[in-house]
PDB file of C-alpha atoms in Angstrom:
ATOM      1  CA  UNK A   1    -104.155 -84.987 -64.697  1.00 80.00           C
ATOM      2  CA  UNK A   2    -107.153 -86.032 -66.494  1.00 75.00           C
ATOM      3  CA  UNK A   3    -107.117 -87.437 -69.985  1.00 71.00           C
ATOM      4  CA  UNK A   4    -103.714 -85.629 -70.405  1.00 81.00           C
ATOM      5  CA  UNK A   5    -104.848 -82.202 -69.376  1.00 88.00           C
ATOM      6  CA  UNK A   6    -103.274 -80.747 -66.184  1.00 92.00           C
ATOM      7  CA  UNK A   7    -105.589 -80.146 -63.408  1.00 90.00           C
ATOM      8  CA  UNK A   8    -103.660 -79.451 -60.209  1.00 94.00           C
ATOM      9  CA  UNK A   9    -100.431 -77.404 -61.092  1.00 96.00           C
ATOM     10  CA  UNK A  10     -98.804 -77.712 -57.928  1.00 95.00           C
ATOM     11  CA  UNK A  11     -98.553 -81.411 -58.122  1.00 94.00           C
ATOM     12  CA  UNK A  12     -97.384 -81.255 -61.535  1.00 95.00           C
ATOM     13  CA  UNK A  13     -94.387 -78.820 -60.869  1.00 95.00           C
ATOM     14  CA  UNK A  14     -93.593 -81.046 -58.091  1.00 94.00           C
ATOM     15  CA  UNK A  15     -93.178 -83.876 -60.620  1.00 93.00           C
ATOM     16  CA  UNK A  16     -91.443 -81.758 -63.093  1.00 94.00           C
ATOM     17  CA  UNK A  17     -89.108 -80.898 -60.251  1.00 93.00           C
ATOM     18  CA  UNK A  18     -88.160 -83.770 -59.717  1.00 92.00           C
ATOM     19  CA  UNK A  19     -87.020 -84.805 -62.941  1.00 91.00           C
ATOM     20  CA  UNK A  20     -84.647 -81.884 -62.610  1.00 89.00           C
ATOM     21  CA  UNK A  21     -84.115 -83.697 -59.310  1.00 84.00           C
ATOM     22  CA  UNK A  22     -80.546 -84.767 -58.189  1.00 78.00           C
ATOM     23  CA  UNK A  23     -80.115 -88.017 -60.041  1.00 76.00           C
ATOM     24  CA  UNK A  24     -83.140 -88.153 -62.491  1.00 85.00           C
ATOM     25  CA  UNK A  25     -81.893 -86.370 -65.363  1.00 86.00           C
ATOM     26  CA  UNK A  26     -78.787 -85.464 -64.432  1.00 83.00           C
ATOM     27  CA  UNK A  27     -78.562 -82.498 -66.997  1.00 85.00           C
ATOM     28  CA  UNK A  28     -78.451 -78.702 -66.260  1.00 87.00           C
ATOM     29  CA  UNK A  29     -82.123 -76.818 -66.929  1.00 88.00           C
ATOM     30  CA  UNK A  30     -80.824 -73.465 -67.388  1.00 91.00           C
ATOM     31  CA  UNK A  31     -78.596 -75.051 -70.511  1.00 91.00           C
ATOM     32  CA  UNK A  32     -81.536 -77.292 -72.187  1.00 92.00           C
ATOM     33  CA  UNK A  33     -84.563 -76.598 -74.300  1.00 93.00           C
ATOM     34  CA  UNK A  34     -87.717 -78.138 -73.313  1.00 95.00           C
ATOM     35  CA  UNK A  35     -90.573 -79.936 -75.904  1.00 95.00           C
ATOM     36  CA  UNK A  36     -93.553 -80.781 -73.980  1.00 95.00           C
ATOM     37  CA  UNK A  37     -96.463 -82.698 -75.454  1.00 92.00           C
ATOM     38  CA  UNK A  38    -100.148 -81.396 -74.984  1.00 91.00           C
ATOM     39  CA  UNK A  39    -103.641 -83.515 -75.508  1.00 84.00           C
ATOM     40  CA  UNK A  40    -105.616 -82.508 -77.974  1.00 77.00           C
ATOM     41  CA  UNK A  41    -107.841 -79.372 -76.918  1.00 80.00           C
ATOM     42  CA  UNK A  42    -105.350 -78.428 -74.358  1.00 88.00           C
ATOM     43  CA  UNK A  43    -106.755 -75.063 -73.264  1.00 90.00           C
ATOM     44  CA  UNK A  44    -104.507 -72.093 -74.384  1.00 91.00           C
ATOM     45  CA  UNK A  45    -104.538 -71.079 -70.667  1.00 94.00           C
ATOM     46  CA  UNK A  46    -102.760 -74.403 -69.377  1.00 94.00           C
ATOM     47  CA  UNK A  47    -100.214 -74.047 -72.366  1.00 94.00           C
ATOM     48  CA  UNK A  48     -99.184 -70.519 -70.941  1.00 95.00           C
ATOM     49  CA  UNK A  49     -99.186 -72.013 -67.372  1.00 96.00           C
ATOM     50  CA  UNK A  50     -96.447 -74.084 -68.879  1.00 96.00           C
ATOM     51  CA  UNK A  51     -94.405 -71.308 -70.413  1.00 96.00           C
ATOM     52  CA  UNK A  52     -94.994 -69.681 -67.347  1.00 97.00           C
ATOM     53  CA  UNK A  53     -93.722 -72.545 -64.865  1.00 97.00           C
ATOM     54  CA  UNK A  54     -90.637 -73.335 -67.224  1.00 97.00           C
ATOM     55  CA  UNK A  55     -89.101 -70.192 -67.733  1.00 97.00           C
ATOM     56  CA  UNK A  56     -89.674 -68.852 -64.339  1.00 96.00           C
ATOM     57  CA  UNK A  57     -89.021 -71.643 -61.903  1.00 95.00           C
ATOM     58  CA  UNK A  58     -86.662 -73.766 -64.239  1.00 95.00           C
ATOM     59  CA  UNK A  59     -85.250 -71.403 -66.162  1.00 95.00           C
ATOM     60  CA  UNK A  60     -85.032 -73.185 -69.159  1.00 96.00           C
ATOM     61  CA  UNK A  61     -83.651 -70.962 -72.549  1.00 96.00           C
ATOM     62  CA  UNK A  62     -86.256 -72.488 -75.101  1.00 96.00           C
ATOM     63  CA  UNK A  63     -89.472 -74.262 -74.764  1.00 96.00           C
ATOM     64  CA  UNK A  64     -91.993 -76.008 -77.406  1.00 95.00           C
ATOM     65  CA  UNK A  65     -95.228 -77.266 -77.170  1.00 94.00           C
ATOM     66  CA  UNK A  66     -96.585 -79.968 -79.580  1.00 90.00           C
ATOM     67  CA  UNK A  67    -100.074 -81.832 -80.348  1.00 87.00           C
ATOM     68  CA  UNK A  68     -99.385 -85.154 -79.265  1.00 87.00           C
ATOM     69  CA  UNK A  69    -100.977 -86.021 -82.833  1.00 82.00           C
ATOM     70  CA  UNK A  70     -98.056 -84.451 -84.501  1.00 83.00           C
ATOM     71  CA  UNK A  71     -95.287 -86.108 -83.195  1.00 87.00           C
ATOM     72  CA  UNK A  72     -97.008 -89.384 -83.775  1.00 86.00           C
ATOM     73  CA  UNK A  73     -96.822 -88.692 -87.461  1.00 83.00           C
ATOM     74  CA  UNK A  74     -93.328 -87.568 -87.307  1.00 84.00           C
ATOM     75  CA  UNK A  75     -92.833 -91.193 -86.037  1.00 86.00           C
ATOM     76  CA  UNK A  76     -93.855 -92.572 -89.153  1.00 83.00           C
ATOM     77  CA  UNK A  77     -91.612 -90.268 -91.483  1.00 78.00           C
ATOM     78  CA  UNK A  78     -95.052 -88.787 -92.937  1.00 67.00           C
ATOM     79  CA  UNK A  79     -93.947 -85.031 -91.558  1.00 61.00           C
ATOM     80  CA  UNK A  80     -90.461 -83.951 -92.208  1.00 51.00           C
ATOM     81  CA  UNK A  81     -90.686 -80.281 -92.822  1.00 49.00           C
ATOM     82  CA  UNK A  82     -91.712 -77.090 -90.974  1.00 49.00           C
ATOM     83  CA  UNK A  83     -93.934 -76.316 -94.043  1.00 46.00           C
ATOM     84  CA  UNK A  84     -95.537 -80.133 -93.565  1.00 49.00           C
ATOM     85  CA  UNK A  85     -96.140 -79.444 -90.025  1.00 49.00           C
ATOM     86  CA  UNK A  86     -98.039 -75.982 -90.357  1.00 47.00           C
ATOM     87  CA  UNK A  87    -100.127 -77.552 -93.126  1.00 46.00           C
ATOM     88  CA  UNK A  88    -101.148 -80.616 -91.066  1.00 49.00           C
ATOM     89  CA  UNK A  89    -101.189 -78.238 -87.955  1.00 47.00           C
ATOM     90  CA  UNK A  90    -104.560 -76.296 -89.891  1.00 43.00           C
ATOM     91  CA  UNK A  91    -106.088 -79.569 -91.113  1.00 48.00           C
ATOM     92  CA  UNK A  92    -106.133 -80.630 -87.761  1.00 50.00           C
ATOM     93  CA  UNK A  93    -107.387 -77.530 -86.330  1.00 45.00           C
ATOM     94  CA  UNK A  94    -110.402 -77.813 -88.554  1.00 43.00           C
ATOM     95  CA  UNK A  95    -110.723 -81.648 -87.043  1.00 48.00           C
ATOM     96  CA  UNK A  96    -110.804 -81.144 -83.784  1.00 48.00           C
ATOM     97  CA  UNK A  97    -113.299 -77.620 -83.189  1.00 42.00           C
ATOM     98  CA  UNK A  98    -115.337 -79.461 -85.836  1.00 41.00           C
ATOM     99  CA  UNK A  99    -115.791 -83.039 -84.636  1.00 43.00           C
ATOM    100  CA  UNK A 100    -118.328 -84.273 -81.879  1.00 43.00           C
ATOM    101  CA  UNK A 101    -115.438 -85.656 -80.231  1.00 44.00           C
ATOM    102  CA  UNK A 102    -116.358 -87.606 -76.801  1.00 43.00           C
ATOM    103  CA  UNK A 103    -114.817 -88.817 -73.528  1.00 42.00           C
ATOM    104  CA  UNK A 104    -115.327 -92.076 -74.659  1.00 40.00           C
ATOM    105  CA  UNK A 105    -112.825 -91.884 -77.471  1.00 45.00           C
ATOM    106  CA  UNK A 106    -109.975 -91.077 -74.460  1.00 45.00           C
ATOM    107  CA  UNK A 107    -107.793 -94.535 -74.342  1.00 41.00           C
ATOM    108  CA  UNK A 108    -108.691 -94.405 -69.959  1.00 43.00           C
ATOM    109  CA  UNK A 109    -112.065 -95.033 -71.264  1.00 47.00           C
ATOM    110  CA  UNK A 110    -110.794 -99.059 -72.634  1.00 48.00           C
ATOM    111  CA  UNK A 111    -108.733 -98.948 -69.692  1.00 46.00           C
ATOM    112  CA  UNK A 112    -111.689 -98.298 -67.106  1.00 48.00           C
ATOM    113  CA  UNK A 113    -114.019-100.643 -68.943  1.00 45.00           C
ATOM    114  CA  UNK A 114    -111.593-103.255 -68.922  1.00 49.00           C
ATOM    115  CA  UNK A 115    -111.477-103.020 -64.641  1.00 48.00           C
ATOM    116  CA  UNK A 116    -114.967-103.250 -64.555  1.00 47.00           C
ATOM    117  CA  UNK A 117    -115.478-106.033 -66.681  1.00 48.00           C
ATOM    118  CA  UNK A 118    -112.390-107.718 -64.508  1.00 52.00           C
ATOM    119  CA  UNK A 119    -114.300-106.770 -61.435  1.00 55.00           C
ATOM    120  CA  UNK A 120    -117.524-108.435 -62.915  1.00 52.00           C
ATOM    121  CA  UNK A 121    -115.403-111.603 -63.366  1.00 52.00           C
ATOM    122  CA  UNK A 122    -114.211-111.242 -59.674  1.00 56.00           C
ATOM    123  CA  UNK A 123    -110.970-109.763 -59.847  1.00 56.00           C
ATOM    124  CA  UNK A 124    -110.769-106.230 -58.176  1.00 58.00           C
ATOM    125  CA  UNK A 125    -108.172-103.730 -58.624  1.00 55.00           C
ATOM    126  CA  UNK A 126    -107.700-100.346 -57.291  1.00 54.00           C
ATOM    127  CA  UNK A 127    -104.029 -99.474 -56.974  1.00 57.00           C
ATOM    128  CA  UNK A 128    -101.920 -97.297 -59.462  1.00 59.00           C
ATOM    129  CA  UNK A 129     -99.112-100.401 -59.702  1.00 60.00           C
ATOM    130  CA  UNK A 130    -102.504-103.053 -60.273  1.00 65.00           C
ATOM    131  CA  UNK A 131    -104.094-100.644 -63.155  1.00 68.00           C
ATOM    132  CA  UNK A 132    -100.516-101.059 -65.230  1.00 75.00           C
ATOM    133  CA  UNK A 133    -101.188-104.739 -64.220  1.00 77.00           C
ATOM    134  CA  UNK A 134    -104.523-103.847 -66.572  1.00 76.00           C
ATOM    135  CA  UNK A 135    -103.639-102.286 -69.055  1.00 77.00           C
ATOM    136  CA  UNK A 136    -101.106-105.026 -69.704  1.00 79.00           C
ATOM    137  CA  UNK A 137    -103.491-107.331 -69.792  1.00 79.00           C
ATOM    138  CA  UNK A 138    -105.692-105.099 -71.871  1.00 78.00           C
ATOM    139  CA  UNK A 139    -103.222-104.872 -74.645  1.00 77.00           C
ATOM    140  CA  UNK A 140    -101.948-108.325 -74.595  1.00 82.00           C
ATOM    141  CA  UNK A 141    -104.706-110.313 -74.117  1.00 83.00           C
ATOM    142  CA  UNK A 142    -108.114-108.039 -75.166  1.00 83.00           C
ATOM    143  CA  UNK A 143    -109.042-108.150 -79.094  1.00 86.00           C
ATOM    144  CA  UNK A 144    -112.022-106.666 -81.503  1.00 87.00           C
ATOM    145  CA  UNK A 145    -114.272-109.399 -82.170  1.00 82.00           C
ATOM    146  CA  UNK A 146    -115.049-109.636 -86.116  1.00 78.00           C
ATOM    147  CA  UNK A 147    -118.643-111.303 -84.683  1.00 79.00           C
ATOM    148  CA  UNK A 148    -118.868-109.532 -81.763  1.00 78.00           C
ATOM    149  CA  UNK A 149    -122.919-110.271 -81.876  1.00 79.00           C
ATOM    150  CA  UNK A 150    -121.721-113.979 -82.496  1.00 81.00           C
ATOM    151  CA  UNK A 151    -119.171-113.562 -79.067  1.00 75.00           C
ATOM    152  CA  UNK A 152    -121.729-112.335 -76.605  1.00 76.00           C
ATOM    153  CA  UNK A 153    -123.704-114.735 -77.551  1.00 79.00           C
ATOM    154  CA  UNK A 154    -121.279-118.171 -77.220  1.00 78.00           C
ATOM    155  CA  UNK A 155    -118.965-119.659 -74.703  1.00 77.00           C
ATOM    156  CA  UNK A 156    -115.667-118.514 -75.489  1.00 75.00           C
ATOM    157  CA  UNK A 157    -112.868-120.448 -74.269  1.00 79.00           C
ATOM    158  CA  UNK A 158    -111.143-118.777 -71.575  1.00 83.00           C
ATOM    159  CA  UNK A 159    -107.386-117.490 -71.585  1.00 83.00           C
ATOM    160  CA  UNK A 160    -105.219-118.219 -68.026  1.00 85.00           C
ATOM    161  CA  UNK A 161    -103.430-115.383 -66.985  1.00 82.00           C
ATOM    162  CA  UNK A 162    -100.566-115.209 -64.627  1.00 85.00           C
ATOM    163  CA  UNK A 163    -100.171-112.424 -62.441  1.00 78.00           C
ATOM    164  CA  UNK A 164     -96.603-111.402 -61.246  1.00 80.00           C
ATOM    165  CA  UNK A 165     -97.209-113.164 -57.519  1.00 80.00           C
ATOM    166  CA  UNK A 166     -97.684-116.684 -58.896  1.00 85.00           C
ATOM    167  CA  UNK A 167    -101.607-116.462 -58.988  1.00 81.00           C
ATOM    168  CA  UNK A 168    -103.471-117.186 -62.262  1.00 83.00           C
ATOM    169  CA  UNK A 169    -107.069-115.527 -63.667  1.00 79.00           C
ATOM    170  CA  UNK A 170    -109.213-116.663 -66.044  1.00 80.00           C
ATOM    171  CA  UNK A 171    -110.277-114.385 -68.363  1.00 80.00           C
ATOM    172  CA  UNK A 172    -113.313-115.085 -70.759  1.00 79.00           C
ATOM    173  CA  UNK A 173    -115.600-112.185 -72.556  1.00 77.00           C
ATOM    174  CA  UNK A 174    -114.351-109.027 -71.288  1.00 77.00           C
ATOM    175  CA  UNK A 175    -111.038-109.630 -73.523  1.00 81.00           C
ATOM    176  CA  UNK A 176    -113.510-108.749 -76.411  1.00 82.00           C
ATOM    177  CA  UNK A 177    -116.011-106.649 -74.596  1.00 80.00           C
ATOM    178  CA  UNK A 178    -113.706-104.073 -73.282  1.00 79.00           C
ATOM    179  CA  UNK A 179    -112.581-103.270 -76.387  1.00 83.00           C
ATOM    180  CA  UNK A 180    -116.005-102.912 -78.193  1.00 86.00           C
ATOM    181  CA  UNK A 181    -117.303-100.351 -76.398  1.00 83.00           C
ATOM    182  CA  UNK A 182    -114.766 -98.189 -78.926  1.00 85.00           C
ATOM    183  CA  UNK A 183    -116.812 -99.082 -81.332  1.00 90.00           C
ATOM    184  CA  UNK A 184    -120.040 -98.923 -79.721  1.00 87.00           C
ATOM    185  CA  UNK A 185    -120.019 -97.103 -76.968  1.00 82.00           C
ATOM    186  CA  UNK A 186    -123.604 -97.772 -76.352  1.00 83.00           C
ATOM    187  CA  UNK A 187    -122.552-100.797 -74.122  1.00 77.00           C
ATOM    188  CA  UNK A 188    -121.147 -98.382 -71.365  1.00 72.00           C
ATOM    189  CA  UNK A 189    -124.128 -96.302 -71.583  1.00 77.00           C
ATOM    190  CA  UNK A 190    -122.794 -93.216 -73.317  1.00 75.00           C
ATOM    191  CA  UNK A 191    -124.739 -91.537 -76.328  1.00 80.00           C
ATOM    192  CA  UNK A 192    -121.531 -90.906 -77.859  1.00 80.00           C
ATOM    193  CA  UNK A 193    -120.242 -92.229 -81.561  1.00 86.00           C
ATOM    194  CA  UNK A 194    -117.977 -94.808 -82.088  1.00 87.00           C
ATOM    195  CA  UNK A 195    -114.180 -93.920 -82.992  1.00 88.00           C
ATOM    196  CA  UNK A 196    -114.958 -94.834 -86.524  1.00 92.00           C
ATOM    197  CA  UNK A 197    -118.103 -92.743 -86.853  1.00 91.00           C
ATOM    198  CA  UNK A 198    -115.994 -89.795 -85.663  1.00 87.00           C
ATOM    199  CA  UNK A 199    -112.875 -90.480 -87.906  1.00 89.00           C
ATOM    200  CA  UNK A 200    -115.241 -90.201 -90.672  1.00 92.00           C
ATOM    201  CA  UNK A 201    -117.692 -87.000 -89.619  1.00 89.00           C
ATOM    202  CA  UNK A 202    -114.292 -85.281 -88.864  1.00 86.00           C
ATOM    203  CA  UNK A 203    -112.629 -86.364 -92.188  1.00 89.00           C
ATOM    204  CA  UNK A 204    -115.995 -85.237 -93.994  1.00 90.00           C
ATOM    205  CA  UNK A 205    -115.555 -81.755 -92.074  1.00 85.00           C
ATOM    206  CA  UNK A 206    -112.636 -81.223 -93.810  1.00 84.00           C
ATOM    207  CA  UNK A 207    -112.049 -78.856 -97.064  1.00 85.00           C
ATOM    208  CA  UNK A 208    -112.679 -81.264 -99.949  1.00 89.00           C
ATOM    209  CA  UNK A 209    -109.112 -81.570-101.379  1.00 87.00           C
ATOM    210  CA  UNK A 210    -108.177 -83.201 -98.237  1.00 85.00           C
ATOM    211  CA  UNK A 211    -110.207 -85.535 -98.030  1.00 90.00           C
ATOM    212  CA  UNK A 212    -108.803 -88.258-100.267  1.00 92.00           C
ATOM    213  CA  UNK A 213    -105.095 -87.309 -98.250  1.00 88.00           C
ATOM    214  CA  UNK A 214    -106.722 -88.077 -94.741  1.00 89.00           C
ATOM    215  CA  UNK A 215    -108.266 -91.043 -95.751  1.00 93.00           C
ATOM    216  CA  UNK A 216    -105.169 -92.445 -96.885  1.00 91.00           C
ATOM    217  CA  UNK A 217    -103.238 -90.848 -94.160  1.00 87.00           C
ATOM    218  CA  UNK A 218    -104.416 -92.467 -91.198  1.00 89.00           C
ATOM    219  CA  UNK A 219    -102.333 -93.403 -88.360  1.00 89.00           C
ATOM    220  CA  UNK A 220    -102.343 -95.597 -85.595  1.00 90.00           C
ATOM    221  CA  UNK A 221    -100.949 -94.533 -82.021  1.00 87.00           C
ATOM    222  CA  UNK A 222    -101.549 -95.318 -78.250  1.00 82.00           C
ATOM    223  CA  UNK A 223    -101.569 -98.563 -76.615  1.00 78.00           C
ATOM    224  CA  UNK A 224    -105.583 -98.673 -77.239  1.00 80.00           C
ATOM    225  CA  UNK A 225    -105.116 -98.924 -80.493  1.00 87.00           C
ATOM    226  CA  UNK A 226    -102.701-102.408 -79.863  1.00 85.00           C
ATOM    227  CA  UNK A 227    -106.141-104.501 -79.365  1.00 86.00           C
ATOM    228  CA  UNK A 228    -105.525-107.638 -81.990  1.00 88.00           C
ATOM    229  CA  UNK A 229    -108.134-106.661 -84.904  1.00 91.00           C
ATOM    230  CA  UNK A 230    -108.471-103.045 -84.065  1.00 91.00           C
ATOM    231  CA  UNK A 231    -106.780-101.971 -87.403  1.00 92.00           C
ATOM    232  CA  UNK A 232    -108.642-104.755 -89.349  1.00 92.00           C
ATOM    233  CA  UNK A 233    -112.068-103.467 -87.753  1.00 92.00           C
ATOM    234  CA  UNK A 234    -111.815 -99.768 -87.934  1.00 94.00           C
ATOM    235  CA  UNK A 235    -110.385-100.280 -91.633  1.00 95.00           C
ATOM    236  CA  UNK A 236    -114.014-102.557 -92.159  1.00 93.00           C
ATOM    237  CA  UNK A 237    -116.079-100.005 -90.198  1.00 94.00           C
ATOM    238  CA  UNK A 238    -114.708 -97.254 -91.682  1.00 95.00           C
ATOM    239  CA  UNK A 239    -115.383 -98.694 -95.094  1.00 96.00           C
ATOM    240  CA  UNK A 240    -119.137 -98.794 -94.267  1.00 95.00           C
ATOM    241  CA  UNK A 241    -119.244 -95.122 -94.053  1.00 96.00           C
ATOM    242  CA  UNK A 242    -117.026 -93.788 -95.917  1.00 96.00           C
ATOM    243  CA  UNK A 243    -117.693 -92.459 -99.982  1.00 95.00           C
ATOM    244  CA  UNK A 244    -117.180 -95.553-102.398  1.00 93.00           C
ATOM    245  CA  UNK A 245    -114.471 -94.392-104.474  1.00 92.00           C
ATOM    246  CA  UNK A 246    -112.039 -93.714-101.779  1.00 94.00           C
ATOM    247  CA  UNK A 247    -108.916 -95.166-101.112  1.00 95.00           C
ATOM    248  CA  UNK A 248    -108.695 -95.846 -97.771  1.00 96.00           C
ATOM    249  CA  UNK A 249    -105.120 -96.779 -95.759  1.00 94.00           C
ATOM    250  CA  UNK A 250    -104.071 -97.424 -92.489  1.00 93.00           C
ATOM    251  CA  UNK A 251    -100.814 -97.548 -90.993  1.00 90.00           C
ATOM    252  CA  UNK A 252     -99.905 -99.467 -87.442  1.00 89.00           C
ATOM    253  CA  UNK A 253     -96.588 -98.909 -86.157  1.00 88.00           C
ATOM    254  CA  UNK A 254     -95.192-101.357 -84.313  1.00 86.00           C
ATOM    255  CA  UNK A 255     -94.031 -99.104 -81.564  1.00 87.00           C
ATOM    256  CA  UNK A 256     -96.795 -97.005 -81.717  1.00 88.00           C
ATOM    257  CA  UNK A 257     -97.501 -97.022 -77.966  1.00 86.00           C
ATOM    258  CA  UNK A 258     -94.499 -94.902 -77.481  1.00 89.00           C
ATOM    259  CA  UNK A 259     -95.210 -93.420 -80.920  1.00 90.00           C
ATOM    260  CA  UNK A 260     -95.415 -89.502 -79.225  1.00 90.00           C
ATOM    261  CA  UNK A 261     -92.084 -89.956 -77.422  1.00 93.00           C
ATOM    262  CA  UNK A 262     -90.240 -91.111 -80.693  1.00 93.00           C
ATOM    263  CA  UNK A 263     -91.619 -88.535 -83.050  1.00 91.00           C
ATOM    264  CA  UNK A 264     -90.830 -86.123 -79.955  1.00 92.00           C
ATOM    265  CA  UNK A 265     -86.861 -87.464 -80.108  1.00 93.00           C
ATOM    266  CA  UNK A 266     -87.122 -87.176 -84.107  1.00 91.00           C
ATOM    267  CA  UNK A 267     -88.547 -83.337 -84.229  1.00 89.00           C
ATOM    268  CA  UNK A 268     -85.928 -82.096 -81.089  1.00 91.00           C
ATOM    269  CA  UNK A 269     -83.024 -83.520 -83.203  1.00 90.00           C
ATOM    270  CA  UNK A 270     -84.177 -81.652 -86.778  1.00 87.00           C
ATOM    271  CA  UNK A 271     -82.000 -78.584 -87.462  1.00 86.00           C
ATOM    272  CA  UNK A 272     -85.060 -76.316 -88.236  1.00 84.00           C
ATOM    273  CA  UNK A 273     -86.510 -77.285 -85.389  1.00 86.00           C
ATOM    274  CA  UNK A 274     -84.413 -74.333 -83.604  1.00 86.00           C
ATOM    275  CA  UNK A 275     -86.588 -71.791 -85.913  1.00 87.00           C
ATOM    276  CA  UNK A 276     -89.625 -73.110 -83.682  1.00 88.00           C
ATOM    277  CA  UNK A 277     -88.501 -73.042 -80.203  1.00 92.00           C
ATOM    278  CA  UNK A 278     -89.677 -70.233 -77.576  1.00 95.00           C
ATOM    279  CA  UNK A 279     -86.782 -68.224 -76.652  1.00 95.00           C
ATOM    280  CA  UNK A 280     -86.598 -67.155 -73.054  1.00 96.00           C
ATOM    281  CA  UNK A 281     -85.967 -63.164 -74.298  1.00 96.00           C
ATOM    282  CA  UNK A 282     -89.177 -63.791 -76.505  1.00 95.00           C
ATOM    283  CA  UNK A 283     -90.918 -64.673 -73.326  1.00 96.00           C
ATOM    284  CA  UNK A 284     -90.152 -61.802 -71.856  1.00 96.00           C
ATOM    285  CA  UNK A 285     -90.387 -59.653 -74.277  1.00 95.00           C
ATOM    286  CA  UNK A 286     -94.311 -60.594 -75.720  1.00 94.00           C
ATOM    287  CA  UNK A 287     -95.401 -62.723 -72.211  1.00 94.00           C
ATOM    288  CA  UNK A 288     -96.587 -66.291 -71.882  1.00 94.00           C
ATOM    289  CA  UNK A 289     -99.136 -65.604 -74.784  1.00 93.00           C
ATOM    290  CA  UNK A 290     -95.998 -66.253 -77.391  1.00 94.00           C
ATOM    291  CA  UNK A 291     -96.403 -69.872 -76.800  1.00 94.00           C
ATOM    292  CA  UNK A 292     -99.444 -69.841 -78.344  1.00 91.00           C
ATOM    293  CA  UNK A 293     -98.078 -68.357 -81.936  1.00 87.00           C
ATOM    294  CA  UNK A 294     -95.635 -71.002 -81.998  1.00 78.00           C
ATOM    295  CA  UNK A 295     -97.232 -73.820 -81.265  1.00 73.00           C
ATOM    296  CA  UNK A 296     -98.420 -76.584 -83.441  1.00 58.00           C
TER     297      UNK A 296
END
C-alpha cells in the first residue's frame, strides 16, 4: 500500500486471508458483513476490486465502504444519522476534487521526515519493527514550535530517549523540525501548501452556507496530528487566514489515533446502518459498480 491506497492486490488478499485465517478472527466469513475503510481519493476502480475480492473469494453477505474521514467524525458523536452522513458525504466531495491537496499532507510524510532528521543526528533505521520505534518517538516526544524561527536558531536542550534494548538517544531539533515541515513544507523541498493553507482554500471552496459549519466543525484524527501544539498552531495559523468574523473550533480527541477504527465500531453497531450495506444478491444482480452508489 501507499498512503492507504492498495497497490499490489495479491499481497493484500493474502493479508485479508489471513485474518479469516485459522485463529485470527475466529468468526465465519460467509455469516459476517464487512466495513472497510478507504483513503481519501481512493479510485472507484480499487473500491470495486474490493467488492470484487470479498464477495467472490470470501463470500461475505454484505460489504461497506467508508471515507476514513467519516468514521472519524462518527467518533466524536458529530454524525449520527444516515441523512447527516449523505450531507457531510457531498460537502466533502466538493473538498477533496476542489483542494490542491499534496503528498505532503499524508501523515508518512512526518513519519519519513522524522527518520531523516534521526539519521542526520546519527541514528539509522530501516526495518518495519524500527519505523514503529519512530513513529513512537514521533508522537511522544516531537512538538510544533510556537517560535519555530526562534528554535532553529538556539540550542535546545536535548531529550534522552530509551530504546527497548537498554540503549539511550539524544534527541535535540528534529523533535520540532519534523513536525514543521506540516506547516511549511518548504523545508523538505516540496512546493506544496501547508495543512493550514489547504484547510482554509478547501473550506473557502465550499458553498457559502457551509462555511461558518466547517470552520467550527473541525476535527482532529491520526497520530500526526498528536504532535504537542499541533492543535494550538493550526488553530493560530488558521486564524491568520481565515475571514475575521468567523468562529473558528477545533476538537482533539483523545483517542484520535484510533479515531477511524472507533467511529468504524460505532457506525457497524447503528440499526440503519443495515439500509447501507451491499448485499451479496445486489452484487450480483448490478456488478461491482453498486459499491460505488452506496458508498460514502
Amino acid at each position: 500500500m501507499e498512503h492507504g491506497i492498495v497497490n499490489d492486490w495479491n499481497d493484500m488478499e493474502l493479508v485479508w486471508g489471513y485474518l479469516y485465517g485459522k485463529g485470527q478472527l475466529q468468526t465465519d466469513k460467509e455469516e459476517h458483513p464487512v466495513l472497510l475503510t478507504e483513503a481519501p481519493l481512493n479510485p472507484t476502480k480499487n473500491r470495486e476490486k474490493m467488492a470484487e475480492i470479498f464477495f467472490e473469494t470470501f463470500n461475505v453477505p454484505a460489504l461497506f465502504v467508508s471515507m476514513q474521514a467519516v468514521l472519524s467524525l462518527y467518533s466524536t458523536g458529530k454524525l449520527h444519522t444516515e441523512e447527516q452522513l449523505a450531507s457531510f458525504w457531498i460537502a466533502a466531495t466538493a473538498l477533496l476534487t476542489q483542494s490542491r491537496f499534496s503528498k505532503v499532507l499524508q501523515c508518512r510524510t512526518a513519519l519519513c521526515v522524522s527518520t531523516l532528521l534521526l539519521r542526520k543526528e546519527g541514528f539509522d533505521f530501516h526495518k518495519s519493527s524500527e519505523f514503529e520505534l519512530v513513529r513512537q518517538i514521533k508522537e511522544k516526544l516531537c512538538y510544533l514550535s510556537t517560535n519555530p524561527l526562534r528554535d532553529e536558531n538556539t540550542e535546545i536542550e536535548k531529550i534522552q530517549y530509551t530504546l527497548p534494548d537498554g540503549s539511550r538517544i539524544d534527541l535535540g531539533q528534529c523533535r520540532f523540525r519534523a513536525a514543521e515541515c506540516l506547516f511549511r513544507p518548504d523545508l523538505i523541498g516540496e512546493e506544496a501548501e501547508g495543512v493550514h493553507e489547504c484547510l482554509v482554500y478547501s473550506i473557502q471552496k465550499s458553498d457559502l452556507e457551509l462555511r461558518k459549519v466547517l470552520y467550527q466543525n473541525i476535527v482532529l484524527s491520526g497520530g500526526s496530528t498528536l504532535f504537542q501544539g499541533f492543535g494550538d498552531r493550526l488553530l493560530n495559523e488558521t486564524k491568520k487566514l481565515a475571514p475575521k468574523d468567523v468562529k473558528i473550533r477545533i476538537s482533539a480527541p483523545q483517542e484520535r489515533r484510533h479515531s477511524t477504527w472507533i467511529g468504524g465500531s460505532i457506525l457497524a453497531s447503528l440499526d440503519t446502518f443495515r439500509k447501507m450495506w451491499v448485499s451479496k444478491k445486489e452484487y450480483e444482480d448490478e456488478g461491482a459498480k453498486v459499491i460505488n452508489r452506496k458508498t460514502f
